[in-house]
PDB file of C-alpha atoms and ligand atoms in Angstrom:
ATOM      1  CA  UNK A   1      95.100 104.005 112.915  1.00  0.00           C
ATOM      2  CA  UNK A   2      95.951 101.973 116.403  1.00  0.00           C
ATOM      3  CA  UNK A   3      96.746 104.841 118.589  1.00  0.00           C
ATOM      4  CA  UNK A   4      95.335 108.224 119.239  1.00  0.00           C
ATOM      5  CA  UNK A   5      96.639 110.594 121.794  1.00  0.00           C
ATOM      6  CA  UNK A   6      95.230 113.891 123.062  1.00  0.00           C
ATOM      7  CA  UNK A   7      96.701 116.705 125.333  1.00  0.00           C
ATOM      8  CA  UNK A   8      94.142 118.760 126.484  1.00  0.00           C
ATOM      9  CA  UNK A   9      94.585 122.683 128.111  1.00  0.00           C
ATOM     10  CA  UNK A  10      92.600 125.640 129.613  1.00  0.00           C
ATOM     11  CA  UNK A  11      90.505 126.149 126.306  1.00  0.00           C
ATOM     12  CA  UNK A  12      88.736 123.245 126.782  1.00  0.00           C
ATOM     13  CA  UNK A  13      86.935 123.866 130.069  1.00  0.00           C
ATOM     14  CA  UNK A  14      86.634 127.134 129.188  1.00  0.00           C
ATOM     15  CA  UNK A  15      82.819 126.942 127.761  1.00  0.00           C
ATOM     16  CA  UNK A  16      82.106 125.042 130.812  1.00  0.00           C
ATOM     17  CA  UNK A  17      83.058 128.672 132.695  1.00  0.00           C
ATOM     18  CA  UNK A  18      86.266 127.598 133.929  1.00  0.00           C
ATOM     19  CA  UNK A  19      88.887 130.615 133.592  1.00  0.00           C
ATOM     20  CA  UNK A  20      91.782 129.926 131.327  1.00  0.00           C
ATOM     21  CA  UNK A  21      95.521 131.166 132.716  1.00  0.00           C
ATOM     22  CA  UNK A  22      96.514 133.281 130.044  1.00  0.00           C
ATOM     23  CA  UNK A  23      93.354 134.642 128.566  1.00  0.00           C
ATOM     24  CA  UNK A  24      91.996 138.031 129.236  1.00  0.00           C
ATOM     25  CA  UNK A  25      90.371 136.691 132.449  1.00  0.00           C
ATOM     26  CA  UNK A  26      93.865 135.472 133.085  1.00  0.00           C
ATOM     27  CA  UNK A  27      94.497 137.213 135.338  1.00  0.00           C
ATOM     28  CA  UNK A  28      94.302 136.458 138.972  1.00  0.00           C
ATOM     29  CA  UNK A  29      93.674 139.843 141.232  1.00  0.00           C
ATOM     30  CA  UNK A  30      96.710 141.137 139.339  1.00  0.00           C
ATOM     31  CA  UNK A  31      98.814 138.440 139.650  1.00  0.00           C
ATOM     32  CA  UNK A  32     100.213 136.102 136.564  1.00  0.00           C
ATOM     33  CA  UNK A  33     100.006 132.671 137.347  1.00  0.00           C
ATOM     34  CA  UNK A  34     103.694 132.428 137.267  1.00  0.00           C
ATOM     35  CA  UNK A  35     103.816 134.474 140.548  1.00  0.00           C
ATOM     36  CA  UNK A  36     101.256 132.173 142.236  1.00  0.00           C
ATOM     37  CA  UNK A  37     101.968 128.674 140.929  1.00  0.00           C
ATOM     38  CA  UNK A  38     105.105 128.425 142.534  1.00  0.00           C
ATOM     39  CA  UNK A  39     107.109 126.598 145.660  1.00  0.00           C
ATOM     40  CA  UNK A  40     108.912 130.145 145.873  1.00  0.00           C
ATOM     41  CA  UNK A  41     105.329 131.849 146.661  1.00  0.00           C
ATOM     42  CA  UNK A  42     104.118 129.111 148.568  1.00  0.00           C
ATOM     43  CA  UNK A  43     107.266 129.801 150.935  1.00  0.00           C
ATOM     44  CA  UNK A  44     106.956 133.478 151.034  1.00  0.00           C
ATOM     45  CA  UNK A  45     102.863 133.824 151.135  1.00  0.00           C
ATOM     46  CA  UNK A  46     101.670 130.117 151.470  1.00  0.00           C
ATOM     47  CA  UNK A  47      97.928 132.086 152.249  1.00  0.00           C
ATOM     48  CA  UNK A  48      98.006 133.853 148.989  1.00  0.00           C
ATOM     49  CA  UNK A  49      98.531 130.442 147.234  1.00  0.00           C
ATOM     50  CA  UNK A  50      96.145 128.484 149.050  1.00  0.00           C
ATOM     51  CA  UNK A  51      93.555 131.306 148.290  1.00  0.00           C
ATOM     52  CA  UNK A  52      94.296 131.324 144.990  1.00  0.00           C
ATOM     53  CA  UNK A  53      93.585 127.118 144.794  1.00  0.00           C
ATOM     54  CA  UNK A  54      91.189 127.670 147.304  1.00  0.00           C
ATOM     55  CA  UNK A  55      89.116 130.173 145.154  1.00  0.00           C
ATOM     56  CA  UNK A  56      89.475 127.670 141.877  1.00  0.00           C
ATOM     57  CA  UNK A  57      88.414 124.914 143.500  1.00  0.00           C
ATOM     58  CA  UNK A  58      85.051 126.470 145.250  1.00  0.00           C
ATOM     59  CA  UNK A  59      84.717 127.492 141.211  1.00  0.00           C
ATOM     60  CA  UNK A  60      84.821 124.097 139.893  1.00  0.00           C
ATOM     61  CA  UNK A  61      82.338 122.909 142.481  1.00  0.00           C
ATOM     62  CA  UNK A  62      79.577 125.277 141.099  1.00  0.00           C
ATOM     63  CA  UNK A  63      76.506 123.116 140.118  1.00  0.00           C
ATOM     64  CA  UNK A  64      76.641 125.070 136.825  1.00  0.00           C
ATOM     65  CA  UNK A  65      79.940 123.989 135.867  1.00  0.00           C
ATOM     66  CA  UNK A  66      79.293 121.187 133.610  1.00  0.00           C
ATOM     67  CA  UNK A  67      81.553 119.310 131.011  1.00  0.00           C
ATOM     68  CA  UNK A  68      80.690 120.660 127.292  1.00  0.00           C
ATOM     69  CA  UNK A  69      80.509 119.075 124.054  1.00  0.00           C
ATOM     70  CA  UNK A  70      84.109 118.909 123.265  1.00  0.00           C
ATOM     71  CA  UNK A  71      84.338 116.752 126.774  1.00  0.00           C
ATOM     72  CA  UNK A  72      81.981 114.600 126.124  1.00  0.00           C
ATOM     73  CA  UNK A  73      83.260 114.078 122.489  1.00  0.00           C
ATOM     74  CA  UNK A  74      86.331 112.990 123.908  1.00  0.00           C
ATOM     75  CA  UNK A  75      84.631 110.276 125.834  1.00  0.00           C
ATOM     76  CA  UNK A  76      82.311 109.192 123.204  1.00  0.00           C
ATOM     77  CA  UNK A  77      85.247 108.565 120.882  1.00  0.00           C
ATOM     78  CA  UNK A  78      87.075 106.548 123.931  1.00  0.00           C
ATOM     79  CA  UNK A  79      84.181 104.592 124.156  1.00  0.00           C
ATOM     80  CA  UNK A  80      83.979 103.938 119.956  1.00  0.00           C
ATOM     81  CA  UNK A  81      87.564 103.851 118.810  1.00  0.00           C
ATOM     82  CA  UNK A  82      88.519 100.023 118.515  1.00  0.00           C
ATOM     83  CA  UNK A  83      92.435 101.221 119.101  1.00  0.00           C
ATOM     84  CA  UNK A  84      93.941 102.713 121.930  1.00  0.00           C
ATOM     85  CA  UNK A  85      93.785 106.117 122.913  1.00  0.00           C
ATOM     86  CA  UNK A  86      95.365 108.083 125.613  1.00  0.00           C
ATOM     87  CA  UNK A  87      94.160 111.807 127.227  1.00  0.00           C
ATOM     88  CA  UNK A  88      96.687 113.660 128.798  1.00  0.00           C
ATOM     89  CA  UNK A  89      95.187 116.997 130.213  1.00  0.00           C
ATOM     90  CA  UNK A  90      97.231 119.713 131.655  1.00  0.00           C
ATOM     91  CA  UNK A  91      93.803 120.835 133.424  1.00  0.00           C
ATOM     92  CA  UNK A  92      93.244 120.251 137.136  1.00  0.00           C
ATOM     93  CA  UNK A  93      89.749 120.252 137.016  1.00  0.00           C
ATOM     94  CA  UNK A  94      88.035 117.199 136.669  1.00  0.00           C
ATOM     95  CA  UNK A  95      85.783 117.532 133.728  1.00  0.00           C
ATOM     96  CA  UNK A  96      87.082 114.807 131.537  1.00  0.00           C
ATOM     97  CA  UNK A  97      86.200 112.627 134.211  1.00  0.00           C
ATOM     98  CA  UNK A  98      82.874 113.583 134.417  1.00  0.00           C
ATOM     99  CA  UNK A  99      82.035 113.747 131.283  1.00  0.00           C
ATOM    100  CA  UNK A 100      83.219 110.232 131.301  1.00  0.00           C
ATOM    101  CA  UNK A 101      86.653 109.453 129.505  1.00  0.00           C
ATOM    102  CA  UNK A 102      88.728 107.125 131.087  1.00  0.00           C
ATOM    103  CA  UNK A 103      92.264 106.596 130.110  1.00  0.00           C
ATOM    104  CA  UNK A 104      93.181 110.128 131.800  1.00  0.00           C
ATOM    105  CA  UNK A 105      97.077 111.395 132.915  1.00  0.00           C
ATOM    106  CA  UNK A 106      96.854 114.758 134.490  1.00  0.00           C
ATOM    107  CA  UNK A 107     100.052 115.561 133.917  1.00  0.00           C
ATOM    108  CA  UNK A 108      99.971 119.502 136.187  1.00  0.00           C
ATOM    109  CA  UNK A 109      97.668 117.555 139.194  1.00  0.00           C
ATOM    110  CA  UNK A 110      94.252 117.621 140.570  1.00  0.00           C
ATOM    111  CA  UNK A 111      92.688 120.374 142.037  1.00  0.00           C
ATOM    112  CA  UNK A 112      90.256 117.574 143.883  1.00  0.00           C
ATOM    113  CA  UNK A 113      93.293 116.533 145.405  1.00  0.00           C
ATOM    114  CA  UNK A 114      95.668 117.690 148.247  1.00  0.00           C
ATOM    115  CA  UNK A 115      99.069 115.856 149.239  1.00  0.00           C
ATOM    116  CA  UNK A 116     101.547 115.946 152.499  1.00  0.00           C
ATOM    117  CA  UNK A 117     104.560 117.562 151.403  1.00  0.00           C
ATOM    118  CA  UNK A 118     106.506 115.332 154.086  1.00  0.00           C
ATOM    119  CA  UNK A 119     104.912 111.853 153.630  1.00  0.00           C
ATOM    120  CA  UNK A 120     103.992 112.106 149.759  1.00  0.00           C
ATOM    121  CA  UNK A 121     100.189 110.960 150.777  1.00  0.00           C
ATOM    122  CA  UNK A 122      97.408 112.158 148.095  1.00  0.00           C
ATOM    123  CA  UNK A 123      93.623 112.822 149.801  1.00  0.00           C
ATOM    124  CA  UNK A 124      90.977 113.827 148.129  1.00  0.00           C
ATOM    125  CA  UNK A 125      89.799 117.301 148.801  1.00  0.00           C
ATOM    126  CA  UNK A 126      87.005 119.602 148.025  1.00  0.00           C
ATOM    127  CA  UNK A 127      86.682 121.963 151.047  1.00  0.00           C
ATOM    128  CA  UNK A 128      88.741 125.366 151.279  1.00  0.00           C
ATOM    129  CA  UNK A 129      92.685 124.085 152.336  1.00  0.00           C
ATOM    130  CA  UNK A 130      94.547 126.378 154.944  1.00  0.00           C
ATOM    131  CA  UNK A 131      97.719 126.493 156.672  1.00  0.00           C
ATOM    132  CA  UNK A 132      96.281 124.510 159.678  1.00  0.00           C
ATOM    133  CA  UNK A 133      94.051 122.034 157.422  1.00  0.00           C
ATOM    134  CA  UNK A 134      94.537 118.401 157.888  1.00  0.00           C
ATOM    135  CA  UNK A 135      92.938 115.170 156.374  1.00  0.00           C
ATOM    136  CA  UNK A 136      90.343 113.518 158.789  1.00  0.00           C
ATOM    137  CA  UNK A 137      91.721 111.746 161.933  1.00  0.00           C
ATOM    138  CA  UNK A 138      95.589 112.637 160.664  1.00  0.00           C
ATOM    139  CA  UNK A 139      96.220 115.526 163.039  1.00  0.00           C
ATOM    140  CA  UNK A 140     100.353 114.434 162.233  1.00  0.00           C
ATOM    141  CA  UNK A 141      99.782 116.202 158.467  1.00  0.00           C
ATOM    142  CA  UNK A 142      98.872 119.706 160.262  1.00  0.00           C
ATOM    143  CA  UNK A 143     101.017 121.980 158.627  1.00  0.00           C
ATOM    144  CA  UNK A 144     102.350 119.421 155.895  1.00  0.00           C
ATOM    145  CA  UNK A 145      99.527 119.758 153.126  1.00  0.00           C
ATOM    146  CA  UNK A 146      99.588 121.525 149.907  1.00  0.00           C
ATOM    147  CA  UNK A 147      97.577 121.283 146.774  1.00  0.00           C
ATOM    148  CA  UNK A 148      98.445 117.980 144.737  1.00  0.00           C
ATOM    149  CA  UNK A 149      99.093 120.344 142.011  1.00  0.00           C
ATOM    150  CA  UNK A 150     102.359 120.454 139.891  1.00  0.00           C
ATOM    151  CA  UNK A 151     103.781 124.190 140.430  1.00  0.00           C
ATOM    152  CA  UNK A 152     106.169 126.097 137.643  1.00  0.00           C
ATOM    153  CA  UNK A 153     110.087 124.978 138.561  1.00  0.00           C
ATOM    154  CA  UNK A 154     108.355 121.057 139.511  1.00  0.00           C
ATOM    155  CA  UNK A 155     108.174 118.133 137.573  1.00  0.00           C
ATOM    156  CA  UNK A 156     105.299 117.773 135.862  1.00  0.00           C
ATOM    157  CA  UNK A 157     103.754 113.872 136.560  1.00  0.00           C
ATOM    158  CA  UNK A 158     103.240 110.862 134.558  1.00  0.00           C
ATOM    159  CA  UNK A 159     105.979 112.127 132.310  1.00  0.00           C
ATOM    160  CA  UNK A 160     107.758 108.418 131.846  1.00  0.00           C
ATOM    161  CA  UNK A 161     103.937 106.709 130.778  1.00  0.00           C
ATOM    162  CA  UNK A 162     103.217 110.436 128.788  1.00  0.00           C
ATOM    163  CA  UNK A 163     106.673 110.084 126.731  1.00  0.00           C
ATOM    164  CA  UNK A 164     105.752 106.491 126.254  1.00  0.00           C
ATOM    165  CA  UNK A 165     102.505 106.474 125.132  1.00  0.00           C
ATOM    166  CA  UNK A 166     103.473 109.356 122.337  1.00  0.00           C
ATOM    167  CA  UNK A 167     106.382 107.476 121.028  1.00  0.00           C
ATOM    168  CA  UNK A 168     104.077 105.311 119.073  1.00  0.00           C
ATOM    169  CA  UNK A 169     101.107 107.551 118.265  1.00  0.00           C
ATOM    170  CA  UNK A 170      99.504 107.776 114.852  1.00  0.00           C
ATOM    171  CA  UNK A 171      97.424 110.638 115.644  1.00  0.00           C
ATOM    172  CA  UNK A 172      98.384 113.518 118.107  1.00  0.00           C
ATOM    173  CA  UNK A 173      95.608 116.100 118.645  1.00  0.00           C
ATOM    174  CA  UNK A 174      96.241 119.580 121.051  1.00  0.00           C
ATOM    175  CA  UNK A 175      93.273 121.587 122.165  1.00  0.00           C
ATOM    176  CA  UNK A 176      93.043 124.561 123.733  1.00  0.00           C
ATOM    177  CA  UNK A 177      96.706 124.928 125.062  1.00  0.00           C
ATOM    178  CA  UNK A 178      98.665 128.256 124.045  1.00  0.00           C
ATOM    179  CA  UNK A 179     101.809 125.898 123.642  1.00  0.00           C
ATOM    180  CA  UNK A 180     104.128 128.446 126.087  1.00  0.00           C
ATOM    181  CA  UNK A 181     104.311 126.070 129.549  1.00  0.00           C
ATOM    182  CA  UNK A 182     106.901 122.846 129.196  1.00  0.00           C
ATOM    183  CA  UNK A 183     106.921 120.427 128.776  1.00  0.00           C
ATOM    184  CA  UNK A 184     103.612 120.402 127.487  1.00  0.00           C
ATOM    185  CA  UNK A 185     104.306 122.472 124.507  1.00  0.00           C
ATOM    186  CA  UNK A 186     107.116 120.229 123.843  1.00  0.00           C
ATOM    187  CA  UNK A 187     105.293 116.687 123.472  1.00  0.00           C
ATOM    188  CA  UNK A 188     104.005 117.650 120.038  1.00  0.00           C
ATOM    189  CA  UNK A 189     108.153 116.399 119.110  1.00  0.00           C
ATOM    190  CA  UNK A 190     108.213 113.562 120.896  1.00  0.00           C
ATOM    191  CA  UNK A 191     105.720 111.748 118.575  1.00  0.00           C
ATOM    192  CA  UNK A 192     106.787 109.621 115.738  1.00  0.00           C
ATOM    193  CA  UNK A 193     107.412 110.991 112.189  1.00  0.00           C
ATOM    194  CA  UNK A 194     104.826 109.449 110.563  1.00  0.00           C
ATOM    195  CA  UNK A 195     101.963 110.563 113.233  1.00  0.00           C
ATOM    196  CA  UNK A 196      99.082 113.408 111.999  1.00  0.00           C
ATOM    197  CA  UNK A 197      99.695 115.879 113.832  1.00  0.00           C
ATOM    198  CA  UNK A 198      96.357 118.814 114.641  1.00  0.00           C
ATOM    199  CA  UNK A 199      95.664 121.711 116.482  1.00  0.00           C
ATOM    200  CA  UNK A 200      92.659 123.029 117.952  1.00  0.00           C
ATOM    201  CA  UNK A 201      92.676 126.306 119.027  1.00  0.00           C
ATOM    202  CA  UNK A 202      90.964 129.645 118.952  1.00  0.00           C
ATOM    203  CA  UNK A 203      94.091 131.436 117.553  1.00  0.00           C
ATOM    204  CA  UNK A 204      97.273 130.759 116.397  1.00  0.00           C
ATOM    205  CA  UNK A 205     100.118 129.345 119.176  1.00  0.00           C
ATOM    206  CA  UNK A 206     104.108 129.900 119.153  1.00  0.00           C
ATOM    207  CA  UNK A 207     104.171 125.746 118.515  1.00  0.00           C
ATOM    208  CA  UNK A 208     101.550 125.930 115.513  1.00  0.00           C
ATOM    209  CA  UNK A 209     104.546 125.160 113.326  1.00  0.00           C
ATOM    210  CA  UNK A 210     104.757 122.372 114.147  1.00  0.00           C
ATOM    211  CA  UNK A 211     101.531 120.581 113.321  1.00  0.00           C
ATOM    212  CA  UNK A 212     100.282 119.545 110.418  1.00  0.00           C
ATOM    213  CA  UNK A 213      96.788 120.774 110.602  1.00  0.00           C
ATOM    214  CA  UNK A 214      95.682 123.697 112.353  1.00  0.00           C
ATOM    215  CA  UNK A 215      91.319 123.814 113.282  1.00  0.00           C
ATOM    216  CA  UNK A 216      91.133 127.261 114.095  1.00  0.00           C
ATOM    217  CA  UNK A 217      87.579 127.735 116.169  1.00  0.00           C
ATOM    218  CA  UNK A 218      85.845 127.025 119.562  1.00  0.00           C
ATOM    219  CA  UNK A 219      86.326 123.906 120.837  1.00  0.00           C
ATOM    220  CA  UNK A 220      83.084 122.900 121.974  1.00  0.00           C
ATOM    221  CA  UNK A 221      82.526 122.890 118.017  1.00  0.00           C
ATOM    222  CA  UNK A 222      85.569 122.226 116.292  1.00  0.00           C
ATOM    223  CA  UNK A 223      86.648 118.863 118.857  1.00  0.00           C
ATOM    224  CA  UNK A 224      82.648 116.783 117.805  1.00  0.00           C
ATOM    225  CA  UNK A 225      83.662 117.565 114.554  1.00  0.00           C
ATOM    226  CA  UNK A 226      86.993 116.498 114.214  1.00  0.00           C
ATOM    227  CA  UNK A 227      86.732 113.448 116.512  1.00  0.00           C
ATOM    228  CA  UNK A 228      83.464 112.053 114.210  1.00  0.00           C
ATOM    229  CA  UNK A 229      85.074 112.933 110.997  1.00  0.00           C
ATOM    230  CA  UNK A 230      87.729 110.639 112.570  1.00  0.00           C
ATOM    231  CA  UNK A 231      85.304 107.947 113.109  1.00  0.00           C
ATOM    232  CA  UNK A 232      83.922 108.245 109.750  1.00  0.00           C
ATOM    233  CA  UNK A 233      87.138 107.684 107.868  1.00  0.00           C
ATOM    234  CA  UNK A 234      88.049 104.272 110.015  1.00  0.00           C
TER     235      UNK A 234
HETATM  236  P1  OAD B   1      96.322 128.964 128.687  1.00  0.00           P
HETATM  237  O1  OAD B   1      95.381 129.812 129.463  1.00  0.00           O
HETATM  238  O2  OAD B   1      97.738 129.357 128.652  1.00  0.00           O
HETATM  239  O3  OAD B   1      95.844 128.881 127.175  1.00  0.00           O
HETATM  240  C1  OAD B   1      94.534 128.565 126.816  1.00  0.00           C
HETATM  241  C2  OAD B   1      94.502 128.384 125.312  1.00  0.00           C
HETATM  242  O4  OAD B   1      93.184 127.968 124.960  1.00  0.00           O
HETATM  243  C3  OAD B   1      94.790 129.650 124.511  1.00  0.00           C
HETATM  244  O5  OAD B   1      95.707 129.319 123.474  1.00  0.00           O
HETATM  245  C4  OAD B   1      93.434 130.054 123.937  1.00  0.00           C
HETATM  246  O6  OAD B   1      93.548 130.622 122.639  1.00  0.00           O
HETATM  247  C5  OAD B   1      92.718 128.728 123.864  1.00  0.00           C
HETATM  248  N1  OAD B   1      91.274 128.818 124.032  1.00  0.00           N
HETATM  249  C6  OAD B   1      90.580 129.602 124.896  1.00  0.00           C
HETATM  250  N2  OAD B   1      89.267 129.356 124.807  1.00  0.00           N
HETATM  251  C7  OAD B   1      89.115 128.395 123.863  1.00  0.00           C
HETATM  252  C8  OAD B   1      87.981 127.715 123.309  1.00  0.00           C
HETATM  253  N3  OAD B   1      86.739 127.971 123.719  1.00  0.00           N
HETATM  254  N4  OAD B   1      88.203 126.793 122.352  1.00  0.00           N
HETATM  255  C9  OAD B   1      89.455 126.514 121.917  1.00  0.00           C
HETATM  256  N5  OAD B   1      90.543 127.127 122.401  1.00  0.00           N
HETATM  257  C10 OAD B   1      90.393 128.047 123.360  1.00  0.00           C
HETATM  258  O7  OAD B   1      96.128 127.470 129.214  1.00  0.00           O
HETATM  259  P2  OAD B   1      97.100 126.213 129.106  1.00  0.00           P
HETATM  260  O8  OAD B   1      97.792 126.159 127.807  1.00  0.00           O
HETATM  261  O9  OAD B   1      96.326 125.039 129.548  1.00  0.00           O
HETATM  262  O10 OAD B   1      99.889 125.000 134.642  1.00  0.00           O
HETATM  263  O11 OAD B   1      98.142 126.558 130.237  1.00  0.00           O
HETATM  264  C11 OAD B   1      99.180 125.667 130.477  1.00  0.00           C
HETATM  265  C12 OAD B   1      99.531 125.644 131.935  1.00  0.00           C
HETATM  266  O12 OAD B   1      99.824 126.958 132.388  1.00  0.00           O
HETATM  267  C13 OAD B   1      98.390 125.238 132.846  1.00  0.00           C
HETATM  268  O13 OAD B   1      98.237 123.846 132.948  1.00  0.00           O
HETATM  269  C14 OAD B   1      98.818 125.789 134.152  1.00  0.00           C
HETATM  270  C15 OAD B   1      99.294 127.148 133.712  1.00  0.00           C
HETATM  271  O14 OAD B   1     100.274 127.676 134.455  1.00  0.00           O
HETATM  272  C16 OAD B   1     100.086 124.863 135.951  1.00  0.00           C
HETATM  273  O15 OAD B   1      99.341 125.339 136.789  1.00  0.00           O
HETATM  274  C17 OAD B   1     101.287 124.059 136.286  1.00  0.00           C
END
């Protein structure tokens, strides 16, 4: 086995406290995330949106928000496998960072992270953003930032190195994604026909289909498990 990838979703962070989109907790005071996570609402009520990031992000700050044992499995097999392996996380948190891995494409953005929507530039970002919010000594951005978050009706990033990197793959592994938002679903058909194909999940997914495998269980359990049995077999 020479290549491994991973796409990561809500489930995993979700031990670590972090709320997932669709869940039962889904639900952000009564709106879906498709009415928030979009340009169109960020036109129309650009306070709501930044409220809505704004209230994530103080989240993921916590001091108890912590990566969990499916994270850090992640990293630790990084760190063992002698081939290459590529994460690509739909999360915006930054949890697989700080549990370590390395090889990371966050493919729907960083909540960390805020971007000018007229010059492109990304800043890091962890206070509260608002309408009038700009980064330090760039008074020119007021009234240009957003989060550097990909919202529903935008391209999605890293999609040319994400297509590439799965084209080749002898093992593709999905956790904790309900397999409903492209084209994340979707990259479970762009990898080769020979590649082993598993899903990790608490329940069953509309794309389920179409692995081979399905680990049906919490991830914090199911992912150290998986990943070592991996190890073991090389
Ligand atoms: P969802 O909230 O849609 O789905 C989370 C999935 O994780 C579900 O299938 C759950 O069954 C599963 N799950 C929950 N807890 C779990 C656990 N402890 N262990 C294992 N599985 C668990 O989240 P995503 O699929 O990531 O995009 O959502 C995809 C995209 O929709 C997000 O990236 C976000 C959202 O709109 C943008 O913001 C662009």
């Amino acid at each position: 086995m020479n290549k491994v990838v991973v796409l990561t979703g809500a489930g995993i962070s979700q031990e670590s406290g972090i709320r997932t989109f669709r869940g039962e907790d889904g639900l952000w005071e009564g709106y879906a995330v498709e009415d928030v996570a979009t340009p169109q609402a960020f036109k129309i009520n650009p306070d709501l949106v930044l409220e809505f990031y704004n209230q994530r992000r103080a989240a993921l700050l916590d001091k108890n928000i912590v990566p969990n044992a499916a994270h850090i499995a992640l990293c630790e097999f990084e760190s063992k496998f002698s081939g290459e392996f590529v994460l690509i996380t739909q999360n915006i948190d930054n949890l697989h960072e700080r549990a370590g891995s390395k090889n990371i494409l966050h493919m729907h953005g960083e909540l960390l992270k805020v971007r000018s929507e007229e010059t492109g530039e990304v800043f890091e970002w962890k206070e509260d953003l608002h309408r009038k919010s700009h980064p330090q000594n760039r008074e020119d951005l007021v009234g240009t930032m957003r989060p550097h978050i990909v919202w529903f009706g935008e391209a999605p990033f890293e999609m040319i190195t994400i297509e590439h990197a799965l084209r080749d793959c002898d093992l593709f592994v999905a956790i904790g994604t309900s397999g409903v938002v492209y084209p994340a679903a979707g990259l479970v058909h762009s990898t080769p026909k020979h590649c082993r194909r598993v899903e990790i999940n608490l329940e069953q997914t509309p794309v389920s289909p179409h692995f081979h495998e399905k680990r049906q269980g919490r991830a914090s359990s199911e992912v150290p498990q998986f990943f070592q049995e991996i190890l073991n077999s090389l």
